[in-house]
PDB file of C-alpha atoms and ligand atoms in Angstrom:
ATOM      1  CA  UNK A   1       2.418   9.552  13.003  1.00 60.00           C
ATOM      2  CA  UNK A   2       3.333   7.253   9.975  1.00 79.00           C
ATOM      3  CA  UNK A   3       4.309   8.161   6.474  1.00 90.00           C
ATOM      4  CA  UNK A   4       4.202   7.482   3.404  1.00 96.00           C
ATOM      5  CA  UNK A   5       6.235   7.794   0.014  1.00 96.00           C
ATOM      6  CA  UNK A   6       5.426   7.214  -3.560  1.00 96.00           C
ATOM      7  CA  UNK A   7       8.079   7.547  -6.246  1.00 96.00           C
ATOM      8  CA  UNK A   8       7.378   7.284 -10.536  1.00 95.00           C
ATOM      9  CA  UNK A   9      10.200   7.492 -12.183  1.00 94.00           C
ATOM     10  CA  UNK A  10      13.762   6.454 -14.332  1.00 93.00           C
ATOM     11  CA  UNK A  11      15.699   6.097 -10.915  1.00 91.00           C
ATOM     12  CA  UNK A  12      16.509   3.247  -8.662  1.00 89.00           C
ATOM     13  CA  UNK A  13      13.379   3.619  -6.604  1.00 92.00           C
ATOM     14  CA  UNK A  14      14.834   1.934  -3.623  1.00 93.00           C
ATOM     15  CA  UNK A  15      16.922   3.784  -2.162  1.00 92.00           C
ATOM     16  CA  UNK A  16      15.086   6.852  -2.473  1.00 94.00           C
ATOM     17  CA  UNK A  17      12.119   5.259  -0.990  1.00 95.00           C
ATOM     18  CA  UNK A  18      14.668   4.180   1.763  1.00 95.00           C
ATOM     19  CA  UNK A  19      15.927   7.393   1.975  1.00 95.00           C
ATOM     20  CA  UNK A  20      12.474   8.733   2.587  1.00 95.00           C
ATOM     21  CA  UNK A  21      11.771   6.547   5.428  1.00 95.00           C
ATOM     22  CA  UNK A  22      14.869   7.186   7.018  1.00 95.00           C
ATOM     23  CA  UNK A  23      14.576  10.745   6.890  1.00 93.00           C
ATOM     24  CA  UNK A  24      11.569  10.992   8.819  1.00 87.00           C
ATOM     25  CA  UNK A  25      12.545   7.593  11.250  1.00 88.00           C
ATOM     26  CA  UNK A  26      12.723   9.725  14.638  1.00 86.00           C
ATOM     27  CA  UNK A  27       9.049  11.006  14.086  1.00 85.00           C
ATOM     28  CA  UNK A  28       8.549   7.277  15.686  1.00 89.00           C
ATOM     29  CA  UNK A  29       6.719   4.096  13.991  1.00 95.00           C
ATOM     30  CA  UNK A  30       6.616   0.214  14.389  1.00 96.00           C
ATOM     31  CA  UNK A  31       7.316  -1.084  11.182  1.00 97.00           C
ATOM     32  CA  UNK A  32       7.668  -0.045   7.252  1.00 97.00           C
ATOM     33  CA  UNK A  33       7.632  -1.990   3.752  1.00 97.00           C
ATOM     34  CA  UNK A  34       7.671  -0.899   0.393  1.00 97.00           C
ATOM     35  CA  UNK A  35       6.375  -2.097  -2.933  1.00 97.00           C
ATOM     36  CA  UNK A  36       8.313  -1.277  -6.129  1.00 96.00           C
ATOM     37  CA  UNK A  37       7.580  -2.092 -10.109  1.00 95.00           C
ATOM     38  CA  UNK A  38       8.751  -1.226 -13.278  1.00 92.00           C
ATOM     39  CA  UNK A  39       6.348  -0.083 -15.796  1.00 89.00           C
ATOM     40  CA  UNK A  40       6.985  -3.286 -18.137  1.00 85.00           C
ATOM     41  CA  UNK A  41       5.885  -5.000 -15.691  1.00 80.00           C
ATOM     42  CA  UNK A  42       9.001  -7.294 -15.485  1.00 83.00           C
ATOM     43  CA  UNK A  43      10.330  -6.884 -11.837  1.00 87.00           C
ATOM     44  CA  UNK A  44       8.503  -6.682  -8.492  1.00 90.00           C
ATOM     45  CA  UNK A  45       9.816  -5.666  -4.974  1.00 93.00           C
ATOM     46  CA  UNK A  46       7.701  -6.495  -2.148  1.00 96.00           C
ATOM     47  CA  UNK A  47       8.873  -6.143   1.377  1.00 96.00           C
ATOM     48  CA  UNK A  48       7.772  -5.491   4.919  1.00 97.00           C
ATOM     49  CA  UNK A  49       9.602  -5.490   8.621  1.00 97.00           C
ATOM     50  CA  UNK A  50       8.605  -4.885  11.907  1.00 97.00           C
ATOM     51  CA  UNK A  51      10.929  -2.939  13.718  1.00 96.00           C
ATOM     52  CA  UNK A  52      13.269   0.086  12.428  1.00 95.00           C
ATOM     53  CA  UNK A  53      14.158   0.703   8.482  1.00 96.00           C
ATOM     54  CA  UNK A  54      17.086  -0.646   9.241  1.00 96.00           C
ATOM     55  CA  UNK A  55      15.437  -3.984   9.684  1.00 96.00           C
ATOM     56  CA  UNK A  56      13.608  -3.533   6.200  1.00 96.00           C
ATOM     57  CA  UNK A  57      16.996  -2.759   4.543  1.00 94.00           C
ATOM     58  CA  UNK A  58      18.154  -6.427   5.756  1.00 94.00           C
ATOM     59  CA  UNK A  59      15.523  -7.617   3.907  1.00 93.00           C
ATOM     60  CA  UNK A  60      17.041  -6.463   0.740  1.00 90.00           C
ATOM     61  CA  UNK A  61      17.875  -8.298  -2.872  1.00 84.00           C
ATOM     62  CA  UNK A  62      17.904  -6.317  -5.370  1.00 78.00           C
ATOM     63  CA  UNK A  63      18.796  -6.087  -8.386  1.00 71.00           C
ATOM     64  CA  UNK A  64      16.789  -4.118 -10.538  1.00 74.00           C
ATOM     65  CA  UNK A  65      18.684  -1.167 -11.082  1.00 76.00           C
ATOM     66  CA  UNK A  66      19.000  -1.287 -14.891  1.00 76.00           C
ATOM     67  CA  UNK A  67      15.496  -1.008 -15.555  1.00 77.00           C
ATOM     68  CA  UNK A  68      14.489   2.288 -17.467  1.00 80.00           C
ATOM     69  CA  UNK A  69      10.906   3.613 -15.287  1.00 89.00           C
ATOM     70  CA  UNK A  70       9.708   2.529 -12.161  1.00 93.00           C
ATOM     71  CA  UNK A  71       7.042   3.085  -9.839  1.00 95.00           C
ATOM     72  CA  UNK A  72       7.182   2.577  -5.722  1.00 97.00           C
ATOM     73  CA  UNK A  73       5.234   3.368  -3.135  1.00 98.00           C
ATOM     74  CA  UNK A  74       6.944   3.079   0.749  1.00 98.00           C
ATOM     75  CA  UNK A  75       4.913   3.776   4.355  1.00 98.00           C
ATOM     76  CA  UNK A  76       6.209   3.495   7.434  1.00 97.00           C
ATOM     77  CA  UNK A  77       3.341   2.191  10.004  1.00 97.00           C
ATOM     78  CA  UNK A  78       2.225   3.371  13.643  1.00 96.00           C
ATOM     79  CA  UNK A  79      -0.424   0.703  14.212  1.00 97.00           C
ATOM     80  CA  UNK A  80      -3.988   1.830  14.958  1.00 96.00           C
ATOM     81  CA  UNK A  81      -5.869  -1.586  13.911  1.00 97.00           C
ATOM     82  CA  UNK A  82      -4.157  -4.460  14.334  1.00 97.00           C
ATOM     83  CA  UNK A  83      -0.877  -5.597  16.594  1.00 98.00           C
ATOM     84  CA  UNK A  84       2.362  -4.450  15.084  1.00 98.00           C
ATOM     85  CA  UNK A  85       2.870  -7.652  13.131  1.00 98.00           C
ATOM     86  CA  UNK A  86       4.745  -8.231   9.676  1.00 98.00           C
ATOM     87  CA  UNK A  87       1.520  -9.056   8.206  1.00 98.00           C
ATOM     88  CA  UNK A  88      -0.285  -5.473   9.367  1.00 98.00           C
ATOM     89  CA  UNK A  89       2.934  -3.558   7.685  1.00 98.00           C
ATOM     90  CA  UNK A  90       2.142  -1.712   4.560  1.00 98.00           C
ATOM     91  CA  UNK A  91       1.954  -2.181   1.687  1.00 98.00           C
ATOM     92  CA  UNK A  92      -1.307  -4.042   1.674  1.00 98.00           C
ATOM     93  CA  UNK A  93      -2.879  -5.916  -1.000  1.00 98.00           C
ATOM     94  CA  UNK A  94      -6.031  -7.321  -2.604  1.00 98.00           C
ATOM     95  CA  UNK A  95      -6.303 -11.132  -2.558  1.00 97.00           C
ATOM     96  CA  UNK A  96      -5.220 -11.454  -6.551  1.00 97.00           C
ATOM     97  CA  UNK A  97      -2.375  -9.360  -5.768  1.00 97.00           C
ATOM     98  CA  UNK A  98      -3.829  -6.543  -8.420  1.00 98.00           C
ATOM     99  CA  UNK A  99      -3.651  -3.471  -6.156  1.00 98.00           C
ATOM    100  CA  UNK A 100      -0.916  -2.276  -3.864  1.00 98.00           C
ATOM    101  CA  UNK A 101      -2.178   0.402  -0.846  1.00 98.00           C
ATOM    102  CA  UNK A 102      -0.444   2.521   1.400  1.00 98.00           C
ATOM    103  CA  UNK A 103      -2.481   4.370   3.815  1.00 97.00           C
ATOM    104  CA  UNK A 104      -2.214   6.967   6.887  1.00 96.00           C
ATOM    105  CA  UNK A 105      -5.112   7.339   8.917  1.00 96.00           C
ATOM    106  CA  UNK A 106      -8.220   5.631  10.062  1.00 96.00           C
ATOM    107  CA  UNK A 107     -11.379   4.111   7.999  1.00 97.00           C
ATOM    108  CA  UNK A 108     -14.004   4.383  10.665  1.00 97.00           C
ATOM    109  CA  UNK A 109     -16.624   2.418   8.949  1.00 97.00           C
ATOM    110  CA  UNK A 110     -14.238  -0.153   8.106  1.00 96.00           C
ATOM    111  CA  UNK A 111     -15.986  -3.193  10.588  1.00 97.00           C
ATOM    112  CA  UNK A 112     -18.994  -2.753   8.314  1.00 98.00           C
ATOM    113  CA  UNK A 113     -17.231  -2.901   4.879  1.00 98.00           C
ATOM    114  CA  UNK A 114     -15.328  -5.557   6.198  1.00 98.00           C
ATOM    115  CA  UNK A 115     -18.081  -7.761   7.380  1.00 98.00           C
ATOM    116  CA  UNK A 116     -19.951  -7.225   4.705  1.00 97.00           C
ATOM    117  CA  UNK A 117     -16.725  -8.590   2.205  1.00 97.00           C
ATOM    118  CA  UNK A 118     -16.845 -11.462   4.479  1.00 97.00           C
ATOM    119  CA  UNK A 119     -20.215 -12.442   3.557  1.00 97.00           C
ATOM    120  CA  UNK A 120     -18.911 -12.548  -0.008  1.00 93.00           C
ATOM    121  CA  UNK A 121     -16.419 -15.131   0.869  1.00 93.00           C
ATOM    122  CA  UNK A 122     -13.326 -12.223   1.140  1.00 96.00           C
ATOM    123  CA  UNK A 123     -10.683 -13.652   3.067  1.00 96.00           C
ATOM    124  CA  UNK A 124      -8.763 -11.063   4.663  1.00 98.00           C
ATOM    125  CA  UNK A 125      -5.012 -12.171   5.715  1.00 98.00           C
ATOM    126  CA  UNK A 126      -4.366  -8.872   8.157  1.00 98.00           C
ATOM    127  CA  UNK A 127      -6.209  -7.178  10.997  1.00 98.00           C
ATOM    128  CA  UNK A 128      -6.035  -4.028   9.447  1.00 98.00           C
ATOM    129  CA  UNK A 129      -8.816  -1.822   8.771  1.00 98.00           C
ATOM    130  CA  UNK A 130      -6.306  -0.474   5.212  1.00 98.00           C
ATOM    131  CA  UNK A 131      -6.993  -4.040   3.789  1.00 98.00           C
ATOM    132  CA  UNK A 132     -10.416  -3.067   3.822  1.00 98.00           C
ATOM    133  CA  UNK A 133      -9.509  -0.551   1.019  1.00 98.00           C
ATOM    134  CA  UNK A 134      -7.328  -3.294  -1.052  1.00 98.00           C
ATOM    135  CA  UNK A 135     -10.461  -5.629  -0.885  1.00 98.00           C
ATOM    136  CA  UNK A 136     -12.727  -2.752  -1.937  1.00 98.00           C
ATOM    137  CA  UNK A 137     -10.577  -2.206  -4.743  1.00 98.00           C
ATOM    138  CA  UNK A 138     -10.397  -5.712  -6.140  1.00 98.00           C
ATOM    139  CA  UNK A 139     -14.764  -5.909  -5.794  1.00 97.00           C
ATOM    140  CA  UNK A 140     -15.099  -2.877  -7.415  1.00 97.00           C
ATOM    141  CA  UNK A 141     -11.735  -3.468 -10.180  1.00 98.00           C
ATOM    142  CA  UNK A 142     -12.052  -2.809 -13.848  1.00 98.00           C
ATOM    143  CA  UNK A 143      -9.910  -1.117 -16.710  1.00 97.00           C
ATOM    144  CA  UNK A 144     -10.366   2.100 -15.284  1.00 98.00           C
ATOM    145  CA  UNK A 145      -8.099   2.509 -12.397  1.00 98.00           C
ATOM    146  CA  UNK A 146      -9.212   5.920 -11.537  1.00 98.00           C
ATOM    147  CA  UNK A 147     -13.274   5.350 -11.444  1.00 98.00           C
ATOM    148  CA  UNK A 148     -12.385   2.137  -9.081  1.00 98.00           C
ATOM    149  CA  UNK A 149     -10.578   4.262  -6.904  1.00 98.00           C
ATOM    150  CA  UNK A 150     -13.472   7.103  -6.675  1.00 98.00           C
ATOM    151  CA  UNK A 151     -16.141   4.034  -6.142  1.00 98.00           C
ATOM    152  CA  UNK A 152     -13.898   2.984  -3.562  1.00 98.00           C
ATOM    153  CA  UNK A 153     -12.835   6.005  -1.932  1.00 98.00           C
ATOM    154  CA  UNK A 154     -17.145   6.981  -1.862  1.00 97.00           C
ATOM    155  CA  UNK A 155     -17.515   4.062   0.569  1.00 97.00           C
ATOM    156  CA  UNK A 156     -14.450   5.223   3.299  1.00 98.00           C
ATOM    157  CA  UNK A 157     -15.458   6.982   5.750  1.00 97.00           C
ATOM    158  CA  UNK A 158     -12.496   9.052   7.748  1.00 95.00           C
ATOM    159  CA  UNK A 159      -9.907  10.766   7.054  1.00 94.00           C
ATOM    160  CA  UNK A 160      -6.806   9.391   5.854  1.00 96.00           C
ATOM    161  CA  UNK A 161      -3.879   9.496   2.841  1.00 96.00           C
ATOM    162  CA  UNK A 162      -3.825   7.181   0.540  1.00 97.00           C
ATOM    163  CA  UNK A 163      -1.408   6.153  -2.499  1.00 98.00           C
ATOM    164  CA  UNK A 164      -2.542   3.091  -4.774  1.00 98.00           C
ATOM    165  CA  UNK A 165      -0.929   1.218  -7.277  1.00 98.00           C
ATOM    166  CA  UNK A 166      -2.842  -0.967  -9.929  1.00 98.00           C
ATOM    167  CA  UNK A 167       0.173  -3.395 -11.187  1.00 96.00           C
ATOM    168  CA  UNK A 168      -2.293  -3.603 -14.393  1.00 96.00           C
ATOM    169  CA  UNK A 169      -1.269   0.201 -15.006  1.00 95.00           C
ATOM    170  CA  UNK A 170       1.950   0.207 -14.048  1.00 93.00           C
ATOM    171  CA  UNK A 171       2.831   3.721 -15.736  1.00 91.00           C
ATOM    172  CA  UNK A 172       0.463   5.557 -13.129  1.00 95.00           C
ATOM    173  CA  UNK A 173      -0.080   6.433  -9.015  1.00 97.00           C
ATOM    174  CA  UNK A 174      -2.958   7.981  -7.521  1.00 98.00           C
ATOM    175  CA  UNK A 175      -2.725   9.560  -4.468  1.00 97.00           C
ATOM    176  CA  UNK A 176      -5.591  10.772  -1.977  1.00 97.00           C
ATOM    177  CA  UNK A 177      -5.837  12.512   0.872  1.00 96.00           C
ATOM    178  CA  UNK A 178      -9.692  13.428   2.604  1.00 94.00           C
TER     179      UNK A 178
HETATM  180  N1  LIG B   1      -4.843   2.386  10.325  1.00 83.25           N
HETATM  181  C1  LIG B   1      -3.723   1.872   9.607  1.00 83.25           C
HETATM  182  C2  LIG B   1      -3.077   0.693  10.309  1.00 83.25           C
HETATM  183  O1  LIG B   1      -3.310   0.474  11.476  1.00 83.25           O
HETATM  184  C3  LIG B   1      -2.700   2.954   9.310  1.00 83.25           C
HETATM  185  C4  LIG B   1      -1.984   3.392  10.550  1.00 83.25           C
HETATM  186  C5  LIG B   1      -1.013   4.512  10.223  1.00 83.25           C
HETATM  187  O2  LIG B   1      -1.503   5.639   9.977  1.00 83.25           O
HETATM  188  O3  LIG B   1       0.202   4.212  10.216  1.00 83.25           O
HETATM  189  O4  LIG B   1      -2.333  -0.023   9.680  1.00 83.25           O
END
């Protein structure tokens, strides 16, 4: 089982996220990352590892704790498509870098959306079937995060949890769970 975390606001969203994963570590996973912003837009935290938390935390610079409101969004991974690679770790991301995805679960139909992306020249960078979803969201993007999600989330088939970041709105997360 794998997990996620989403956190909005005036804390230092790291360790909390942190704290989150670590709380739930002997459920068993393969790797975790996290994605953190602040809602001006100013600072950006990106990170993945293989391996335990403990491995993420060594992965750590940070220095953002000054900064008023933040959003972050943490998952830690047991791989069901793709190896258990640093670049199959959530978060995931769209090819501009415009939506941030953590996801639990399995998109069944996601050969077919993915194939068909691929015939629109998507290049996809991970094996997972959760970049599907990024991808989706970066076809279908506009300045309405929450209709992109629903067009999105109309076209996954399985069920799954989902929380999304669009770094455009970085005041707001939407979560989903089918
Ligand atoms: N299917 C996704 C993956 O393989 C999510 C797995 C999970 O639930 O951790 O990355």
């Amino acid at each position: 089982m794998c997990w996620i975390f989403a956190y909005k606001g005036g804390k230092n969203p790291v360790p909390l996220l942190i704290h989150g994963l670590e709380k739930l570590e002997y459920r068993g996973y393969d790797s975790a990352g996290l994605f953190v912003m602040d809602t001006n837009n100013w600072l950006e935290l990106y990170i993945r590892s293989t391996g335990k938390v403990s491995q993420l935390i060594s992965k750590l610079e940070w220095a953002g704790e000054s900064i008023k409101q933040w959003i972050g969004i943490a998952h830690s991974r047991r791989a069901t498509h793709g190896g258990i690679k640093e670049v199959n770790t959530h978060p995931h991301h769209d090819i501009n870098k415009r939506y941030y995805v953590v996801h639990n679960g399995v998109i069944e139909d996601y050969h077919k959306l993915k194939t068909e992306l691929e015939k629109n020249w998507y290049q996809f960078y991970s094996e997972t079937d959760t970049e599907v979803i990024a991808a989706l969201l970066d076809m279908y993007k506009s300045d309405d995060f929450l209709k992109t999600v629903e067009i999105v989330i109309n076209k996954l088939v399985g069920a799954f949890w989902l929380v999304i970041i669009d770094t455009k709105y970085p005041d707001t997360l939407i979560g989903f769970r089918r």
